[in-house]
Coordinates of C-alpha atoms and ligand atoms in Angstrom, one line a residue:
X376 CA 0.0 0.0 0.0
X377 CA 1.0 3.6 -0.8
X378 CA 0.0 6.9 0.7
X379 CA 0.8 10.3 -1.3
X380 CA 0.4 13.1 1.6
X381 CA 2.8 16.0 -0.1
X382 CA 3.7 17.9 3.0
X383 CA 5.1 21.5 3.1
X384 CA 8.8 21.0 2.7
X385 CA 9.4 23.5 5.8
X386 CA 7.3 20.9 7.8
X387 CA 10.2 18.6 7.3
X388 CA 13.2 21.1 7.6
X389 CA 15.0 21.7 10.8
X390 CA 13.4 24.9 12.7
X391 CA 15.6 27.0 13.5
X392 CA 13.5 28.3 16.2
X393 CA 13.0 24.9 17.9
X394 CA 14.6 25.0 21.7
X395 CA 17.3 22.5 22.2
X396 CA 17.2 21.4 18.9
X397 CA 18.5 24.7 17.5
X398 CA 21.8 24.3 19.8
X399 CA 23.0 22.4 16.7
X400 CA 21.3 21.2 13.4
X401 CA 22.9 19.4 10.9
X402 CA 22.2 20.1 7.2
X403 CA 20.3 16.7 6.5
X404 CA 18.3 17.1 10.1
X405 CA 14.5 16.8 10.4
X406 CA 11.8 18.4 11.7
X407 CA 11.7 17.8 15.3
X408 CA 7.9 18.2 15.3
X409 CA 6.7 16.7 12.5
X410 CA 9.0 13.9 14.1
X411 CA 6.9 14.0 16.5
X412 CA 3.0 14.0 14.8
X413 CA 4.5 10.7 12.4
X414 CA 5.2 8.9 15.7
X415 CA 1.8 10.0 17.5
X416 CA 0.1 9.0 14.0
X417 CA 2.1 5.8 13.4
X418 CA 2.2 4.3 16.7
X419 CA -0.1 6.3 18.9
X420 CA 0.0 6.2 23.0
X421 CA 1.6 2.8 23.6
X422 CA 5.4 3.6 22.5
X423 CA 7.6 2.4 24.9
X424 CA 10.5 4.5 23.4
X425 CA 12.4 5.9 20.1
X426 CA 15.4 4.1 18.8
X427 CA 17.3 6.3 16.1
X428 CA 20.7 4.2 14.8
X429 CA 21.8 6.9 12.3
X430 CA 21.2 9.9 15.3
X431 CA 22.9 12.2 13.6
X432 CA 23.0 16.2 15.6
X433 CA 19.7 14.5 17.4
X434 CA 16.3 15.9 16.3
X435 CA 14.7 12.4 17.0
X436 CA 16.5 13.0 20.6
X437 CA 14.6 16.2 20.7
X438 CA 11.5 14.5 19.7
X439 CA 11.7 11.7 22.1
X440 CA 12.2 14.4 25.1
X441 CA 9.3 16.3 24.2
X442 CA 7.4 13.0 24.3
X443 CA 8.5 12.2 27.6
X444 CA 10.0 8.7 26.1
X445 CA 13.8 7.0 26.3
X446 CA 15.8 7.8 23.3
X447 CA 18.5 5.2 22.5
X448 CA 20.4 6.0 19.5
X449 CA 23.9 5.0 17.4
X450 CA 25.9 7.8 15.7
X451 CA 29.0 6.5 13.8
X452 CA 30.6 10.2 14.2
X453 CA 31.6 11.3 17.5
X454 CA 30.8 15.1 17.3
X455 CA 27.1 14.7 16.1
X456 CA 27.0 11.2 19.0
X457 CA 28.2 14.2 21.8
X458 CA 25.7 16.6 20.3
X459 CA 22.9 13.9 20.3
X460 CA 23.5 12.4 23.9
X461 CA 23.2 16.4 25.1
X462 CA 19.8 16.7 23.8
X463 CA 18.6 14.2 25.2
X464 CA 19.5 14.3 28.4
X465 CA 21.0 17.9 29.6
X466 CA 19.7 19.6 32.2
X467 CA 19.9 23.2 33.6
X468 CA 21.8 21.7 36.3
X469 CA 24.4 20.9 34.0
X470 CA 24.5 23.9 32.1
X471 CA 24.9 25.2 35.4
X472 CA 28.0 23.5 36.3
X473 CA 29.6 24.5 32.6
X474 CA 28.6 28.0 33.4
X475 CA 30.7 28.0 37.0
X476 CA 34.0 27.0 34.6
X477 CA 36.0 29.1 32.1
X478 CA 34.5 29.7 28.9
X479 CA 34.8 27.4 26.3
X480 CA 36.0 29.5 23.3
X481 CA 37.9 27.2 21.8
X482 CA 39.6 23.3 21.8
X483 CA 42.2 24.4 24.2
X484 CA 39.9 25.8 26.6
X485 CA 37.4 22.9 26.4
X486 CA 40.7 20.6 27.2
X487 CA 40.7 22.6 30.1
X488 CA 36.6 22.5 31.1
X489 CA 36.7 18.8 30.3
X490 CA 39.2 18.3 32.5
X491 CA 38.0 20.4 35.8
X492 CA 34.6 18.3 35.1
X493 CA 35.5 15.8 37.2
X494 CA 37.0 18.1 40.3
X495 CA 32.9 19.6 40.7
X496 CA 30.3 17.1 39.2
X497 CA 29.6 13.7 39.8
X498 CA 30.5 10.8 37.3
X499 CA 26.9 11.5 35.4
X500 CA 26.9 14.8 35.6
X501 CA 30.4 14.9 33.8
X502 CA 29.6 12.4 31.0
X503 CA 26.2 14.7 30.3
X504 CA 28.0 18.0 30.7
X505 CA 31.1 17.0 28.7
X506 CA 29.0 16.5 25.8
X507 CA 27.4 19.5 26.2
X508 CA 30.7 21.1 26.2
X509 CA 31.3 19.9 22.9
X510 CA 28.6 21.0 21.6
X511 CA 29.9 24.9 22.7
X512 CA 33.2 24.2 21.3
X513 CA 31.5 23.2 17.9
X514 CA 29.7 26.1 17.9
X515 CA 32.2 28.2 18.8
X516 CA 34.5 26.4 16.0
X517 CA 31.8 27.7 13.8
X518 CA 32.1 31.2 15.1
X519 CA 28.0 31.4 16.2
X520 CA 28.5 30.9 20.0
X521 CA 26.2 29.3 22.1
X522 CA 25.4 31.3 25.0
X523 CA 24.3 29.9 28.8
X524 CA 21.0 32.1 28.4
X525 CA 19.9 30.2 25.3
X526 CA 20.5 26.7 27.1
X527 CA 19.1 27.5 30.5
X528 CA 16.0 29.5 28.7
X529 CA 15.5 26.2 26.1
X530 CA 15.5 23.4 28.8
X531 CA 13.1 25.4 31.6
X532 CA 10.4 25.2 28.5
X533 CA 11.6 21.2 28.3
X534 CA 10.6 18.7 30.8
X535 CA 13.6 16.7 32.3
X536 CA 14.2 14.2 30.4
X537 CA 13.3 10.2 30.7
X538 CA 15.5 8.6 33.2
X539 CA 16.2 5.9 30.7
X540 CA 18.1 6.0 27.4
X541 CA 21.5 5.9 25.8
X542 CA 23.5 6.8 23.5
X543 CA 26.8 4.7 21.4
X544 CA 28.7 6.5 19.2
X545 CA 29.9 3.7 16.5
X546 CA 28.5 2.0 13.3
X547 CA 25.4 0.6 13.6
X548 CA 25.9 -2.3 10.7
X549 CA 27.3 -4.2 13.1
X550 CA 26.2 -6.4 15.9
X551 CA 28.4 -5.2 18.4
X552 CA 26.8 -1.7 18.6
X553 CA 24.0 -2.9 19.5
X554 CA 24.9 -5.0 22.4
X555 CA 25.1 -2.4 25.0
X556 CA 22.0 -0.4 23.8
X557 CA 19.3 -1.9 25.9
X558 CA 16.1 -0.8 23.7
X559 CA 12.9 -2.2 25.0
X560 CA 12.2 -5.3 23.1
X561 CA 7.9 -4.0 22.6
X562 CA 6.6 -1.3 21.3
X563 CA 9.2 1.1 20.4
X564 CA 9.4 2.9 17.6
X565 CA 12.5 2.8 15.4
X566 CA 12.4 6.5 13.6
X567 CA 15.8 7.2 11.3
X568 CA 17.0 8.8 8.3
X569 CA 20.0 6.8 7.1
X570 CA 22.8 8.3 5.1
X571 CA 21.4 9.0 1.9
X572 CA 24.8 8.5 -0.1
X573 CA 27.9 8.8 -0.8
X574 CA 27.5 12.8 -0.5
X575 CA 25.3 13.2 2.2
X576 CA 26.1 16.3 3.6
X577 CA 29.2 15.4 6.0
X578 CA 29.6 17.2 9.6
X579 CA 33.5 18.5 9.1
X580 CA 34.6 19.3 12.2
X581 CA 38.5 20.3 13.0
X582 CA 39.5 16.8 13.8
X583 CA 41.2 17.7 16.9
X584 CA 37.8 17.8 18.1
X585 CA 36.6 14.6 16.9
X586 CA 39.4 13.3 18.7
X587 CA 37.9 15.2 21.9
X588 CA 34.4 14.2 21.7
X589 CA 35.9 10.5 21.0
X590 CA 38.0 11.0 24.1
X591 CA 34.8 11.8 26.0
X592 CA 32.6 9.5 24.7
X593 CA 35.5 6.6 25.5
X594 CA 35.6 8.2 29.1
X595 CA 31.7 7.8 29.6
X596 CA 31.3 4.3 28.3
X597 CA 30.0 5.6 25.2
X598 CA 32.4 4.9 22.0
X599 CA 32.8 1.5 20.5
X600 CA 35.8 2.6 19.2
X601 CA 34.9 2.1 15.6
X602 CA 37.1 5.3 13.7
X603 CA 37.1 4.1 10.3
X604 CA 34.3 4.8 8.1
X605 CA 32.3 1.9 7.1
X606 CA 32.2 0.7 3.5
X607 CA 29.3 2.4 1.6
X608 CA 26.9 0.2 0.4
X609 CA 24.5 2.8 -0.5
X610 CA 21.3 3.8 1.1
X611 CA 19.5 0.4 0.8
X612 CA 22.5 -1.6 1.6
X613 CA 22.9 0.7 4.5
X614 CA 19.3 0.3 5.6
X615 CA 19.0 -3.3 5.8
X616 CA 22.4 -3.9 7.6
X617 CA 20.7 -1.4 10.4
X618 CA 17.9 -3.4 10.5
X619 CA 19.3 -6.9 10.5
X620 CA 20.9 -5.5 13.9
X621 CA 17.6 -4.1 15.1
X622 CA 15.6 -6.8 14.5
X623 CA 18.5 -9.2 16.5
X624 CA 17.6 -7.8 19.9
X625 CA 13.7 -5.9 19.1
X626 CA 10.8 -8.1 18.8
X627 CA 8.1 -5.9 18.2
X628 CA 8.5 -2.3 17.1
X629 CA 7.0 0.1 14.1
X630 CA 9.9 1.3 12.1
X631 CA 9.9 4.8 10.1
X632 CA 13.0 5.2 7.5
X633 CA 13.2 8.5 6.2
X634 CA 14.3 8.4 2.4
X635 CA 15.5 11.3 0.3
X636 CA 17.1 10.6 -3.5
X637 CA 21.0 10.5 -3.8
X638 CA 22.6 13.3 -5.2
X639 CA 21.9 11.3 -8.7
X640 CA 18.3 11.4 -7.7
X641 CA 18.4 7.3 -7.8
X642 CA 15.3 6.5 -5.2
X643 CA 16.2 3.4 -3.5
X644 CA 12.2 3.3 -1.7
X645 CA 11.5 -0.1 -3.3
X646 CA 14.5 -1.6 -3.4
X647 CA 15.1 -1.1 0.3
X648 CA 11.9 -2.4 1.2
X649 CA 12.2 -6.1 -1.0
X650 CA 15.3 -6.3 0.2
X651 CA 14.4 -5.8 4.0
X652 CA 11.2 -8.0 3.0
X653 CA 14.2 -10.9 2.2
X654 CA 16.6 -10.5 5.1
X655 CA 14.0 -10.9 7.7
X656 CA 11.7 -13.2 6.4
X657 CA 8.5 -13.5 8.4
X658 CA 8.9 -10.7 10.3
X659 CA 7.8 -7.3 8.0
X660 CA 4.1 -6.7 8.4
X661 CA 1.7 -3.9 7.2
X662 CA 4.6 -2.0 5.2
X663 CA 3.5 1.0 3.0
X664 CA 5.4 3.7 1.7
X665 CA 4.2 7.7 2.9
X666 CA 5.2 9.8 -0.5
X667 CA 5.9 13.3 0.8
X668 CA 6.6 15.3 -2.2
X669 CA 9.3 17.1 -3.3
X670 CA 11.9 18.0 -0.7
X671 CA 15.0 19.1 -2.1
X672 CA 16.7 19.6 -5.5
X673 CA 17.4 15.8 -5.2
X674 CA 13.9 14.4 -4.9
X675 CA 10.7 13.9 -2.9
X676 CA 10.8 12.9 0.4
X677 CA 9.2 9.5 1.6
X678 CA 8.8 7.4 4.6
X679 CA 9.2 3.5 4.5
X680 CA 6.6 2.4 7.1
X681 CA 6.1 -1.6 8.5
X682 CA 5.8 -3.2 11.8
X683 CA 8.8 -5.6 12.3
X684 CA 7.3 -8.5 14.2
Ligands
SAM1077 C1 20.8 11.8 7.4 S1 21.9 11.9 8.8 C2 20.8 11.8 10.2 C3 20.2 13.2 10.5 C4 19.6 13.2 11.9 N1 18.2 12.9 11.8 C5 19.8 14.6 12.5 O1 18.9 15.1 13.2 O2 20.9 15.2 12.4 C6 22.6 10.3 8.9 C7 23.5 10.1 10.0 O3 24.0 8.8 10.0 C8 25.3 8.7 10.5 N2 25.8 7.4 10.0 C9 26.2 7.1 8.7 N3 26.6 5.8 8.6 C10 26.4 5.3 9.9 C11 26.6 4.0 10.5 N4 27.0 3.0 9.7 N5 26.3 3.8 11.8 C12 25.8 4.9 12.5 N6 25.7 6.1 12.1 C13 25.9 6.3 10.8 C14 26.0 9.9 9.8 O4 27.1 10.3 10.5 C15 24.8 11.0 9.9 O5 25.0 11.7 11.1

């Protein structure tokens, strides 16, 4: 079955207005809250949490906060994993803590802020407000500062978020990523929007601090150490080795997979449905696609819906 429900491209752009999501958006992010109406739609009342394995800068983070539910996710870069894990689950008490140390300005003073942490916060409290010190130092890096007043201001309109949750920065083809990600096994929903190709917009950070946010994802229990970049086997290839993971250690879940065309405009919708159909025989029910429209200069936007049972 297919839907055709062309959307408002906006609806699916990151708002730049959105709090907490706005601390950093990447240029292939979504639309926190139309994140949020697909889940409501899709899945309704009864989801048990959002599991994002391509998390990316963390509007499906966002999302999940705002609907009071864990958020376990896997980002293979460790910038966008440290931006990611802050979303989800600073607090003003940690911004408060950053706010008491120098200012991070740049790497060397966040070398210097990451390593006070641990002289006034507990363990938690470091590995949450370490992230979030990253997340300064890329925006500083970027030469748009993020100020204290924005962060305190965005999380008093937020609720704290879900005890529960977690975040592993490392490739999430692989079984091993998944191991220590303890997503519920019913009724979550697994919301993502893989790597669209080849020449999917990249993050770029100065390596020195991807090397940082590594260091302090390793320190937290958070990096599986993957550095390399895995082999691309495009955006269906991609897709399915995600799911063949997922579907190892979830029983029950909906699944949402945002697809946009590759630069070449190839649409890989079908294709990464049969093929998901054949790894995990049995076990996709009710799949449809949602056609969305046109999004970008590549192609319409459209969602690849099924309950994995
Ligand atoms: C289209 S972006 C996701 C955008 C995201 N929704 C956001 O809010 O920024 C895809 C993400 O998948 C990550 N990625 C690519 N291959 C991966 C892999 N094998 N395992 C985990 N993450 C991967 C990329 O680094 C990128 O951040």
């Amino acid at each position: 079955m297919s839907l055709y429900l062309p959307l408002n491209p906006e609806r699916y752009h990151p708002d730049p207005r959105e709090p907490v999501d706005r601390w950093f958006q990447t240029a292939s992010a979504s639309n926190v809250r139309t994140t949020m109406e697909i889940v409501a739609d899709l899945v309704g009342p009864a989801c048990s949490a959002v599991v994002d394995p391509f998390a990316g800068g963390g509007s499906s983070a966002t999302a999940a906060r705002l609907m009071d539910l864990p958020f376990f996710g896997i980002e293979i870069d460790p910038v966008l994993a440290c931006v990611s894990l802050a979303k989800s689950r600073a607090t003003v008490g940690h911004a408060r803590i950053l706010q008491r140390l120098p200012p991070i300005r740049d790497l060397e003073s966040l070398l210097s802020v990451l390593a006070l942490l641990p002289t006034c916060a507990s363990a938690d409290e470091v590995a949450v407000a370490s992230c979030l010190a990253v997340v300064l130092a890329l925006r500083a890096s970027r030469g748009t500062p993020l100020g204290y007043q924005e962060i305190t201001g965005d999380l008093a309109c937020h609720r704290r978020p879900a005890a529960t949750g977690r975040l592993v920065c490392a490739d999430a083809t692989v079984p091993a990523s998944w191991r220590d990600l303890p997503v519920p096994q019913e009724d979550a929903v697994l919301y993502t929007s893989p790597q669209f190709g080849r020449r999917s917009p990249l993050l770029g950070a100065p390596p020195r601090l991807t090397a940082t946010a590594r260091g302090v994802l390793a320190s937290v229990g958070g990096d599986h150490g993957r550095s390399t970049t895995p082999e691309d086997s495009g955006f269906a290839g991609t897709t399915v080795a995600m799911l063949r993971q997922a579907a190892a250690v979830m029983r029950r879940a909906t699944v949402v997979i945002e697809h946009e065309p590759d630069d070449d405009g190839h649409n890989a919708t079908e294709e990464t449905l049969e093929r998901t159909a054949a790894a995990l025989p049995g076990r996709v029910h009710n799949a449809r696609f949602i056609f969305c429209g046109q999004f970008t200069w590549r192609g319409p936007l459209s969602l690849i819906v099924f309950d994995l049972r």
